[in-house]
Short mmCIF file of C-alpha atoms in Angstrom, two decimals:
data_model
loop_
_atom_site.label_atom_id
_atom_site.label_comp_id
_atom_site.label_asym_id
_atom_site.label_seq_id
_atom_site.Cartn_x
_atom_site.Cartn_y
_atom_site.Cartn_z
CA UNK A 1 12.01 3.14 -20.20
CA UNK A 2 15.25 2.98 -17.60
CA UNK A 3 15.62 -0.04 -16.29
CA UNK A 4 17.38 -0.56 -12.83
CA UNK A 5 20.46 -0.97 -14.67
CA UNK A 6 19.94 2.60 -16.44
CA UNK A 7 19.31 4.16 -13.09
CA UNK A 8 22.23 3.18 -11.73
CA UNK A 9 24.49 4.62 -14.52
CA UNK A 10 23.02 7.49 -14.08
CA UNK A 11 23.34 7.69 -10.79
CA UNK A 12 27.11 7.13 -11.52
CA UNK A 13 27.29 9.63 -14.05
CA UNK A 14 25.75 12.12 -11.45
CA UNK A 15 28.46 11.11 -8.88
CA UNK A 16 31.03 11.98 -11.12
CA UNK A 17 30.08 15.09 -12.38
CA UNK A 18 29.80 16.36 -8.69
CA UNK A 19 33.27 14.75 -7.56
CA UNK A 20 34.48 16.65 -11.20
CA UNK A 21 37.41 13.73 -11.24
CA UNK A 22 36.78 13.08 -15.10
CA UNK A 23 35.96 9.40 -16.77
CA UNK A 24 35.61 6.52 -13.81
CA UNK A 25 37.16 4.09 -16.11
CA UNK A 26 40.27 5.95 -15.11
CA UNK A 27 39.90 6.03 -11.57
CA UNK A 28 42.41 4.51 -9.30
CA UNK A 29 42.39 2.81 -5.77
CA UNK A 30 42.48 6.08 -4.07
CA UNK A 31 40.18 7.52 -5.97
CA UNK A 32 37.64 5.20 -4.62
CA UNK A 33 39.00 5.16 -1.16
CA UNK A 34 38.34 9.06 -1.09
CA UNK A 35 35.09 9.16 -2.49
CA UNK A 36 33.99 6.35 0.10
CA UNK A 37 35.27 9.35 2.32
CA UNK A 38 33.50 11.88 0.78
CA UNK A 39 30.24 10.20 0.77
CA UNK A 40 30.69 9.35 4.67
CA UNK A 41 30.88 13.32 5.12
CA UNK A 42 27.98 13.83 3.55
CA UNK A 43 25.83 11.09 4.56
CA UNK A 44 27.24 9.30 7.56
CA UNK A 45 26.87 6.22 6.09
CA UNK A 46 29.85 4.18 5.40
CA UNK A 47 30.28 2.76 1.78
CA UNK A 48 33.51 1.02 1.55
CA UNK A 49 36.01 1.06 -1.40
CA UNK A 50 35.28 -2.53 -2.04
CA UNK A 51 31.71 -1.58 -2.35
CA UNK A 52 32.22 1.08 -4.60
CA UNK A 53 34.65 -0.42 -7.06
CA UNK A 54 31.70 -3.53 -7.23
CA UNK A 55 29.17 -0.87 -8.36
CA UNK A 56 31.75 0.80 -10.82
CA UNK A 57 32.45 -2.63 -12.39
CA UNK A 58 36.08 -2.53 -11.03
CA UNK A 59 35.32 -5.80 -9.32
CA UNK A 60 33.49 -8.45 -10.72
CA UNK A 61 29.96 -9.05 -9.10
CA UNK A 62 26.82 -10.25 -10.70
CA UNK A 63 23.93 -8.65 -8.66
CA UNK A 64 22.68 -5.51 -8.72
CA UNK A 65 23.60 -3.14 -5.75
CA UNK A 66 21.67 -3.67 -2.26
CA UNK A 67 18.65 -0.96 -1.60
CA UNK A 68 20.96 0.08 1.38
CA UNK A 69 23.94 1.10 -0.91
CA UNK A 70 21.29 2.75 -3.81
CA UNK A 71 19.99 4.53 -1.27
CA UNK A 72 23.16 6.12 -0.36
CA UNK A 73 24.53 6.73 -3.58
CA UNK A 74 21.08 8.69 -4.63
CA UNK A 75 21.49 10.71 -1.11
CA UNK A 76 25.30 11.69 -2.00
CA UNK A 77 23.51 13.41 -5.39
CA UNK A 78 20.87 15.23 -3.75
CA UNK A 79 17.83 12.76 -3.32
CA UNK A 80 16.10 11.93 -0.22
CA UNK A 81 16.34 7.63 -0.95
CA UNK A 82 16.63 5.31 -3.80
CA UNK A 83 12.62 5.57 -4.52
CA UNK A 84 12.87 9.43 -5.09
CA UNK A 85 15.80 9.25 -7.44
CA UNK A 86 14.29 6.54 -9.36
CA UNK A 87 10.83 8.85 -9.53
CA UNK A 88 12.77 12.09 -10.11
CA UNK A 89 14.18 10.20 -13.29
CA UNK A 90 10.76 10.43 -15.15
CA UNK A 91 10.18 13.72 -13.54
CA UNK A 92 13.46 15.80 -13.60
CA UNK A 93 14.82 17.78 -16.49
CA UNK A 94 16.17 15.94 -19.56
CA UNK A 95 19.85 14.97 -19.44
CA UNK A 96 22.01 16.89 -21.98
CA UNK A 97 21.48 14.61 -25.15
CA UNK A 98 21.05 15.71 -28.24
CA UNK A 99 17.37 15.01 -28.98
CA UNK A 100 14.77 15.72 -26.06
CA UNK A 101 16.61 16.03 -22.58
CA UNK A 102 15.01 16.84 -19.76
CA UNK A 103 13.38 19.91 -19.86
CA UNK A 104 15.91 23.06 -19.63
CA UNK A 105 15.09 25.62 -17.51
CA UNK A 106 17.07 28.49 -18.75
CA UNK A 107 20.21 29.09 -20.25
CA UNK A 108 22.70 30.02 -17.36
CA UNK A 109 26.25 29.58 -16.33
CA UNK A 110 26.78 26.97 -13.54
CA UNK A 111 29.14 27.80 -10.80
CA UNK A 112 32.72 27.05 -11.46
CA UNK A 113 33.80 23.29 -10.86
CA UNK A 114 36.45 21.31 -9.14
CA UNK A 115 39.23 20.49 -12.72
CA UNK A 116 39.17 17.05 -13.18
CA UNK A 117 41.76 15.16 -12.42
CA UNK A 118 41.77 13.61 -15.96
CA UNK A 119 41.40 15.69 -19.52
CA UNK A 120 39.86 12.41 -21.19
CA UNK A 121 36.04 13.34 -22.33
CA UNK A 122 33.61 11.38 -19.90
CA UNK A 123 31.45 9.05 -21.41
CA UNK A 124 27.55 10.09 -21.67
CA UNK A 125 25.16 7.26 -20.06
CA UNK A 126 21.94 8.85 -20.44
CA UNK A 127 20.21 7.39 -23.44
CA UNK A 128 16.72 7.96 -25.22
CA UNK A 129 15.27 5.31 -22.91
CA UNK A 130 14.73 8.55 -20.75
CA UNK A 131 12.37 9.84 -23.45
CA UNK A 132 10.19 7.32 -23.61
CA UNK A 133 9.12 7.71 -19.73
CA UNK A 134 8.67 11.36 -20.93
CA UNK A 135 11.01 12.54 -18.35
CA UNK A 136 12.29 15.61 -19.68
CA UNK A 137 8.93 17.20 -19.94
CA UNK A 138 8.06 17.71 -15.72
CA UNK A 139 9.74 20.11 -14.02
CA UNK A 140 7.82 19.00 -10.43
CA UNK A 141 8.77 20.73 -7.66
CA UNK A 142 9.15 18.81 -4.62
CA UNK A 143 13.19 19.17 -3.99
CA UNK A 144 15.78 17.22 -2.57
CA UNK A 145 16.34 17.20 1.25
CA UNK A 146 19.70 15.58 1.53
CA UNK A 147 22.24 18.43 0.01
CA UNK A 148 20.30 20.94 1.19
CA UNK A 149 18.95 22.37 4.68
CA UNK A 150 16.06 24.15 5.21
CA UNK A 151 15.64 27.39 7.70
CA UNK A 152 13.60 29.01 9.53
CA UNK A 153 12.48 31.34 7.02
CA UNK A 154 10.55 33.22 8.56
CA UNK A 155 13.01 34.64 10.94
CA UNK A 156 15.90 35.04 8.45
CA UNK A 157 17.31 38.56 6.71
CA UNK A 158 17.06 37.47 3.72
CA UNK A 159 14.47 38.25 1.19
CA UNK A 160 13.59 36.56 -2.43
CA UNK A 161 10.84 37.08 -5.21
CA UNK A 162 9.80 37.08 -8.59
CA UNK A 163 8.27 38.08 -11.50
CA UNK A 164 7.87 36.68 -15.02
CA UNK A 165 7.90 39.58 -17.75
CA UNK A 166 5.24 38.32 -19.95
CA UNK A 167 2.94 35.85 -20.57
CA UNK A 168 3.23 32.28 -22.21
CA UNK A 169 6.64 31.04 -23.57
CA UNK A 170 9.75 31.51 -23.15
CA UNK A 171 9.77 33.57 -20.69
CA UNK A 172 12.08 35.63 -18.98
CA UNK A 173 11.60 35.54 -15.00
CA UNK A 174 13.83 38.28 -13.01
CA UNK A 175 14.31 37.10 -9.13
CA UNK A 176 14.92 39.79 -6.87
CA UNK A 177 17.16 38.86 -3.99
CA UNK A 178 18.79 40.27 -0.36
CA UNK A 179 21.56 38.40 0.34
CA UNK A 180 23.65 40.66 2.10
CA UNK A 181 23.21 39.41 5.65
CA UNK A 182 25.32 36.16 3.91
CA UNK A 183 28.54 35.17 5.97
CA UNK A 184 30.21 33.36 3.00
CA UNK A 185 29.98 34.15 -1.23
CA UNK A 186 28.13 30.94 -1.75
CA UNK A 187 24.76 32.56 -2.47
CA UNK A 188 23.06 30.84 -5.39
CA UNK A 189 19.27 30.93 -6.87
CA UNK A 190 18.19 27.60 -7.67
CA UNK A 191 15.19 27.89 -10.13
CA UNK A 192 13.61 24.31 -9.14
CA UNK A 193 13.83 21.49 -6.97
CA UNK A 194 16.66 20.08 -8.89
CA UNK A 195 20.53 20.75 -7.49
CA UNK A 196 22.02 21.31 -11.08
CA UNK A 197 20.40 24.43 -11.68
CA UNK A 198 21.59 26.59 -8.79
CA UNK A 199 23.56 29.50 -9.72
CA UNK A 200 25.58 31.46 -8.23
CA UNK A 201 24.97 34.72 -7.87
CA UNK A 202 26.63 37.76 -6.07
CA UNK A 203 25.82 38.38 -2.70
CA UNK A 204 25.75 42.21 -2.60
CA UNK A 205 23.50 42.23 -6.36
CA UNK A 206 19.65 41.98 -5.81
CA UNK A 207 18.45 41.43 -9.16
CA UNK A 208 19.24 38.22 -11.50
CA UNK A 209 17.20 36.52 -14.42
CA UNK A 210 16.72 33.90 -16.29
CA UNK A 211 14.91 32.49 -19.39
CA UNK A 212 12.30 29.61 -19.21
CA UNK A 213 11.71 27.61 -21.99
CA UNK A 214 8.82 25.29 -21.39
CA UNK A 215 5.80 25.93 -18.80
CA UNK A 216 5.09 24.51 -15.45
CA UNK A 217 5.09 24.69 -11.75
CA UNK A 218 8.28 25.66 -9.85
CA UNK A 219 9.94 25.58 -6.57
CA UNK A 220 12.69 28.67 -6.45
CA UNK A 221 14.90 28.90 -3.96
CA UNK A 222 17.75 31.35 -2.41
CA UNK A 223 20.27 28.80 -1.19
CA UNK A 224 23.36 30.15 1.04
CA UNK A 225 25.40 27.85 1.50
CA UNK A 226 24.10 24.43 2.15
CA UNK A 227 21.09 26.11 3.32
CA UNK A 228 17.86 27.77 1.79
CA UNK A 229 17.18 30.31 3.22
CA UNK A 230 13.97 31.65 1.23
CA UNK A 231 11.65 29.53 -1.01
CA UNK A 232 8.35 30.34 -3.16
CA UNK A 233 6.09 28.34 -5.33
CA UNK A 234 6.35 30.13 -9.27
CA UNK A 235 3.97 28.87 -12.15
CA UNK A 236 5.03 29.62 -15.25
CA UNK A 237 1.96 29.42 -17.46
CA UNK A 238 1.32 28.41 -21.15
CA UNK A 239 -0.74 31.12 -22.34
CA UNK A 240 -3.02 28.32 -24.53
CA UNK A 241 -1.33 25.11 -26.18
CA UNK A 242 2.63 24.91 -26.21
CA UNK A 243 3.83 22.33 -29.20
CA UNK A 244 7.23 21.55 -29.20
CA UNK A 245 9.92 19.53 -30.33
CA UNK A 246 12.33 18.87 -27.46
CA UNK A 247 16.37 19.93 -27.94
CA UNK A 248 18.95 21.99 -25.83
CA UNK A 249 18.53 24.65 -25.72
CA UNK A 250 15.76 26.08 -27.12
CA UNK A 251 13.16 23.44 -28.21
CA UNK A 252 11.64 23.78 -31.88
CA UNK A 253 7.87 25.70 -31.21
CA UNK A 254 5.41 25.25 -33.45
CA UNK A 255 2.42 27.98 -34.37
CA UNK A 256 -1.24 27.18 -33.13
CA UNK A 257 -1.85 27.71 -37.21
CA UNK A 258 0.75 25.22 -38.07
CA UNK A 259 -0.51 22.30 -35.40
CA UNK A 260 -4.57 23.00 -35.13
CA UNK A 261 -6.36 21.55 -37.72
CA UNK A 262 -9.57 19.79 -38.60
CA UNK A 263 -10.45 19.06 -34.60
CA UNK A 264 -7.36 17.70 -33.74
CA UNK A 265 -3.77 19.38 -32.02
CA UNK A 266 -1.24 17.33 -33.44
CA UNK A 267 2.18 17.51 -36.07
CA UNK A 268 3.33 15.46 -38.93
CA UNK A 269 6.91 13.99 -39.71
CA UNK A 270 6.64 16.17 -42.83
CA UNK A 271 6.35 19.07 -40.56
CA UNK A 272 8.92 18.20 -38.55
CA UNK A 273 11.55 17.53 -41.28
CA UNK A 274 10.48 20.99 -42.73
CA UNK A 275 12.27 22.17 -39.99
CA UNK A 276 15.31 19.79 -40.61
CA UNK A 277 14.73 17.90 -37.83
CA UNK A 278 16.01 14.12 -38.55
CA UNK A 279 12.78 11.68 -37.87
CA UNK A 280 15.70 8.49 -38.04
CA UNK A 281 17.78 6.85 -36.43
CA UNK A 282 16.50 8.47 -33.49
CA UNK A 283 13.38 9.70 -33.50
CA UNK A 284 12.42 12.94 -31.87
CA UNK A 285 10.14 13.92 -28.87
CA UNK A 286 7.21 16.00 -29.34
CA UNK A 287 5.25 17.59 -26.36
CA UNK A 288 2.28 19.50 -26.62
CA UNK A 289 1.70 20.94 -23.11
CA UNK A 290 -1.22 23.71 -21.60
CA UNK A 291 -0.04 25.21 -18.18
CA UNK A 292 -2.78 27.63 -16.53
CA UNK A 293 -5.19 28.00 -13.65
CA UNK A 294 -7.60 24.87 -13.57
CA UNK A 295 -9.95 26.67 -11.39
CA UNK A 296 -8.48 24.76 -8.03
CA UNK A 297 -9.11 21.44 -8.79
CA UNK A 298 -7.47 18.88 -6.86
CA UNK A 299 -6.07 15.71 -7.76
CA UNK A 300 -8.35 13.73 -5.03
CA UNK A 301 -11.51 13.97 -6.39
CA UNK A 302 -11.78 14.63 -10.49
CA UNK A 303 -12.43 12.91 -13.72
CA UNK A 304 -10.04 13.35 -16.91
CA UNK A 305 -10.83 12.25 -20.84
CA UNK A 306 -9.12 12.78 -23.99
CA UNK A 307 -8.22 11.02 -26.82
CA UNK A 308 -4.63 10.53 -28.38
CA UNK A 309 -2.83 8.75 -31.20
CA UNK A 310 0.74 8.47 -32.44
CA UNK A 311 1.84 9.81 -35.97
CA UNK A 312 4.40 8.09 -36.25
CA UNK A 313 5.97 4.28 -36.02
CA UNK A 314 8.64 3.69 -38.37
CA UNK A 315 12.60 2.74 -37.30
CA UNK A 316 13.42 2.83 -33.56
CA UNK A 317 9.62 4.73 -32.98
CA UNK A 318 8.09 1.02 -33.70
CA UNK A 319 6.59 1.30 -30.13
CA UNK A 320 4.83 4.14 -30.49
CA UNK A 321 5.60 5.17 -26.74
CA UNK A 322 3.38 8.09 -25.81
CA UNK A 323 3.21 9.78 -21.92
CA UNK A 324 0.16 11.90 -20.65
CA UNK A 325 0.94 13.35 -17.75
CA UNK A 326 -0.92 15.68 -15.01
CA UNK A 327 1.04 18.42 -13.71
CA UNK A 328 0.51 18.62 -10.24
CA UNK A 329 2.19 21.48 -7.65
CA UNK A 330 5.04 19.34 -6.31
CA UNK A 331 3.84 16.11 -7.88
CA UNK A 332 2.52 14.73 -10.91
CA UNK A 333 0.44 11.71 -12.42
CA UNK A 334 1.42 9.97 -15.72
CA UNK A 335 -0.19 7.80 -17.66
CA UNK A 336 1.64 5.89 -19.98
CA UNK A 337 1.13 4.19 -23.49
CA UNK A 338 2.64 1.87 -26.06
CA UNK A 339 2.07 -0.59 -28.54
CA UNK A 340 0.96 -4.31 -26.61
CA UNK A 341 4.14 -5.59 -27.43
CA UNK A 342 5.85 -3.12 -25.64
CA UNK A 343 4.23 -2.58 -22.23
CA UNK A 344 7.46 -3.94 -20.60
CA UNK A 345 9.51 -0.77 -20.98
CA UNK A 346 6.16 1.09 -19.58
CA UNK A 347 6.41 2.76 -16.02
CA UNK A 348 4.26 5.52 -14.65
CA UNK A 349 3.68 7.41 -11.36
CA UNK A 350 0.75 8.08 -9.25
CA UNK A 351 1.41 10.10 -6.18
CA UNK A 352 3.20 8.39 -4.27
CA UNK A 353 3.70 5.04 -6.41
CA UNK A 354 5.77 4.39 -8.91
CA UNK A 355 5.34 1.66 -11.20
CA UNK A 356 7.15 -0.24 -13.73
CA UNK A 357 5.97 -2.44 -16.49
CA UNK A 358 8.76 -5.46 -15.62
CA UNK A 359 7.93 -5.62 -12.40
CA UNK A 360 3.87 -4.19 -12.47
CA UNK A 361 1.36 -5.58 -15.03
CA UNK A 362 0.59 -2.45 -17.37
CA UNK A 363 -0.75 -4.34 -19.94
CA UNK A 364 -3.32 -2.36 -20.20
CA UNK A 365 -1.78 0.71 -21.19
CA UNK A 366 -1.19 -1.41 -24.69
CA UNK A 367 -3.09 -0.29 -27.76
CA UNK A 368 -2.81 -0.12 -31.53
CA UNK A 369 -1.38 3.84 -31.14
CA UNK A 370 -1.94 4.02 -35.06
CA UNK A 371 -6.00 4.71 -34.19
CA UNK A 372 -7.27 7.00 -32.17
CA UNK A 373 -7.12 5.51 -28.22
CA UNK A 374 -9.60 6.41 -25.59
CA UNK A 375 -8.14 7.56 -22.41
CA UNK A 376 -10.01 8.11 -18.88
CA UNK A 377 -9.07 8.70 -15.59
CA UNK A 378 -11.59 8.69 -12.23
CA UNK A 379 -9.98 9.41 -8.99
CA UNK A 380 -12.22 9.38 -5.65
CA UNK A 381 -10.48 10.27 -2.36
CA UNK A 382 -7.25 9.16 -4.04
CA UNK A 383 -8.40 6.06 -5.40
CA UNK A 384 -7.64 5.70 -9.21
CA UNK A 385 -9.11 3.94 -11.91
CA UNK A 386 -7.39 3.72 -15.63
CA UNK A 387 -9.71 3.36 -18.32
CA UNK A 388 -8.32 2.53 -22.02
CA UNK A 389 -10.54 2.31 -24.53
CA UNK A 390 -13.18 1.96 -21.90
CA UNK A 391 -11.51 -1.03 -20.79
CA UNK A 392 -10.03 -0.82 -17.22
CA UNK A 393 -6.53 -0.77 -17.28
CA UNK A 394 -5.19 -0.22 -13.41
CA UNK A 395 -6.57 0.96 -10.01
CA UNK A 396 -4.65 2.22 -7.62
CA UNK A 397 -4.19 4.41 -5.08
CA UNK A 398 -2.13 7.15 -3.15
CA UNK A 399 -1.58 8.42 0.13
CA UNK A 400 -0.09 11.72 -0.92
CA UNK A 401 -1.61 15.24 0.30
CA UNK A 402 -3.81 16.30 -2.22
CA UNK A 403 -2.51 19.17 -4.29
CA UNK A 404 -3.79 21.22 -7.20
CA UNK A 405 -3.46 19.86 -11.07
CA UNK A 406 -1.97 23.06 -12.66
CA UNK A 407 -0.80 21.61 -16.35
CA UNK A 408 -1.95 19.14 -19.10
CA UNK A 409 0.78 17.09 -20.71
CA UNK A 410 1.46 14.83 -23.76
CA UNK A 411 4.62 13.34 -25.17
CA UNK A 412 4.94 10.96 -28.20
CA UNK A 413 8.12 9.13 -29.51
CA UNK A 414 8.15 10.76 -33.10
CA UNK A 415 4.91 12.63 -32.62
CA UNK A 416 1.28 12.36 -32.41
CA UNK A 417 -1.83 14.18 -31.97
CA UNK A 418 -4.71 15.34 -29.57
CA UNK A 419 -8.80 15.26 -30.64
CA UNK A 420 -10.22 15.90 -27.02
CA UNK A 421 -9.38 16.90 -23.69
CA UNK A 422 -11.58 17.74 -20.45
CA UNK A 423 -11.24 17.79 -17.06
CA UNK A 424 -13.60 17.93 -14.38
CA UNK A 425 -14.94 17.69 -10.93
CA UNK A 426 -16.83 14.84 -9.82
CA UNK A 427 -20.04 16.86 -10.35
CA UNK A 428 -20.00 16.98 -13.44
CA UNK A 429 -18.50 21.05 -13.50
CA UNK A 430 -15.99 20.69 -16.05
CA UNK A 431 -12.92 22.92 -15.71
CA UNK A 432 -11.57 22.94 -18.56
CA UNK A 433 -12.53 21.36 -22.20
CA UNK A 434 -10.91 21.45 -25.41
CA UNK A 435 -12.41 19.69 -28.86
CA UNK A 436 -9.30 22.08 -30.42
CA UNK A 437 -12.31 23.95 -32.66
CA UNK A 438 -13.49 25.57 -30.03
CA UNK A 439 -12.29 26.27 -26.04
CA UNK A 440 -14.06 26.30 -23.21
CA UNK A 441 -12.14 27.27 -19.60
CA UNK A 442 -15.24 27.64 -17.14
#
């Protein structure tokens, strides 16, 4: 799980990819001076040198940053706040790691960037901890506000679609674009809420593609400029079960005949190493993941079951950390499990809360992930109840607009399996139910 300490290095990281000025451990006085300028033109909030060499280690200080000055730093890189960037972190596509990042998109060539000032290789500060919040695996859609402004789209000459060219995954989605009424070549298609995967495209073209890899629910966007200019929702469906095991940049899929068996959905290490994929010293991440219409259900009022367990708890996967998650447009829910003695590195989201296990008591969410555990979730005009092995776990609540659940989601450390799923409406009409011997989608 990323602690605060985690966050912020990413954060870092993020800040010096975008000022493309190489390694920070080589950074000089100036170099600090002018990004305390840069981030004043962006933001209008004043973080001085001094400040910035404290966060960057260059002067010794023992506490953590204030909220004011996280807050800042997470607007400079495209967030709205602090809070966002911290939720975005379980939500956003996986870092570029070599065993499950966050979730890529396509496979595209980024606009050109700024040469760094310094040829030394910068130092990676993502780590696996991002894994184990499942963070790679969401691709939610509500984007950033602070790089980005937002027109009147409905009175602008530009025009943007698309259109996936098959069903399930990958899956090959061609936007068609008019850019022409553009005053500048900075036209770019950004395929989801997050910054780092806008394109550029050319201005006076009207057609451009791209592959997607995994499922879900997008928010694409024709940015000109600092501006988008034309937005629409795109759902990328599953076409049944998608089992995967995560890497850049195509993940490792595995056949419905290879992963359904005996009334369960799951994979073995054995299968996984038949595919030479390492199980130590760092275990993979296996997702199994069913993106489709749930017949409009809403995340205010429904009632979730299924039953999970992990396959796998040797080495560095002793804590069995498993994430199942409900894909929401422009949101998501997670619920998150471990082994007892790990419930400290837990976190999880609901609506708007986010929740972690050092500072929130998710003790619950602890089980022996070697047996099968019991998993339930009621939620009544946004209040939330968390039922483990029919032992309450957490209620909460959320404030959020209620939106529709559009995806199913599970991620184990190493891997696991599935025996049940079903969702339904408070009714008792289920919407969807799977036993994995036979389906039913009402």
């Amino acid at each position: 799980m990323q602690s605060e300490d985690v966050l912020i290095e990413k954060c870092k990281h993020l800040i010096e990819e975008k000022t493309g000025w190489g390694n920070s451990e080589f950074w000089k006085n100036q170099d600090f001076t002018e990004l305390s300028e840069k981030i004043y033109e962006e933001t209008k909030i004043n973080l001085s040198p001094t400040t910035l060499k404290r966060v960057w280690g260059k002067v010794k200080y023992e506490s953590l940053p204030n909220l004011s000055t996280l807050n800042t730093l997470a607007s400079f890189v495209g967030y709205e706040n602090w809070r966002e960037f911290k939720l975005k972190s379980i939500q956003e596509e996986q870092p570029r790691i070599t065993v499950p990042q966050t979730e890529v998109i396509s496979q595209q060539i980024n606009p050109p960037k700024t040469e760094p000032r310094f040829q030394t290789k910068s130092i990676g500060v993502f780590s696996l901890i991002l894994l184990l919040a499942g963070a790679g695996w969401l691709t939610i859609q509500t984007f950033s506000k602070a790089d980005i402004k937002k027109e009147n789209q409905s009175s602008t000459p530009f025009s943007f679609t698309s259109k996936p060219v098959t069903k399930g995954i990958p899956n090959s989605v061609v936007f068609t674009y008019d850019a022409t009424a553009a005053t500048t070549d900075s036209v770019f298609i950004q395929q989801s809420w997050d910054p780092k995967r806008r394109v550029l495209v050319p201005k006076n073209k009207h057609q451009y593609t791209s592959i997607y890899y995994y499922p879900g629910f997008f928010k694409a966007k024709l940015v000109v400029g600092d501006r988008i200019v034309k937005e629409h929702d795109l759902l990328i469906p599953s076409d049944g079960w998608i089992v995967a095991v995560q890497q850049e940049p195509v993940p490792v899929y595995f056949s419905e005949r290879e992963t359904r068996k005996n009334g369960t959905l799951g994979l073995s290490p054995v299968q996984i190493e038949a595919k030479h994929i390492p199980m130590q010293p760092q275990p993979p991440f296996v997702i199994f993941r069913n993106v489709r219409d749930f017949k409009g259900i809403l995340n205010d009022n429904f009632i979730f079951e299924t039953e999970v367990k992990s396959n796998y708890n040797q080495g560095s996967a002793i804590c069995q950390f498993s994430q199942i998650m409900l894909l929401l447009e422009n949101d998501m829910m997670s619920i998150p499990l471990s082994n007892l003695g790990c419930v400290s590195d837990l976190n999880m989201s609901v609506g708007d809360k986010f929740m972690e296990g050092k500072t929130t008591d998710l003790s619950g969410f602890g089980s022996d992930m070697s047996h099968w555990t019991k998993v339930r979730v009621e939620c009544r005009n946004k209040k939330v109840q968390f039922f483990i092995n029919d032992k309450k776990a957490l209620e909460t609540s959320f404030s959020n607009a209620a939106t529709r659940i559009v995806g199913i989601h599970y991620g184990f450390q190493g891997t696991g399996s599935i025996r049940y799923t079903k969702l339904q409406r408070l009714n008792g009409e289920v919407v969807f139910e799977e036993n994995f011997q036979t389906q039913t989608a009402m």
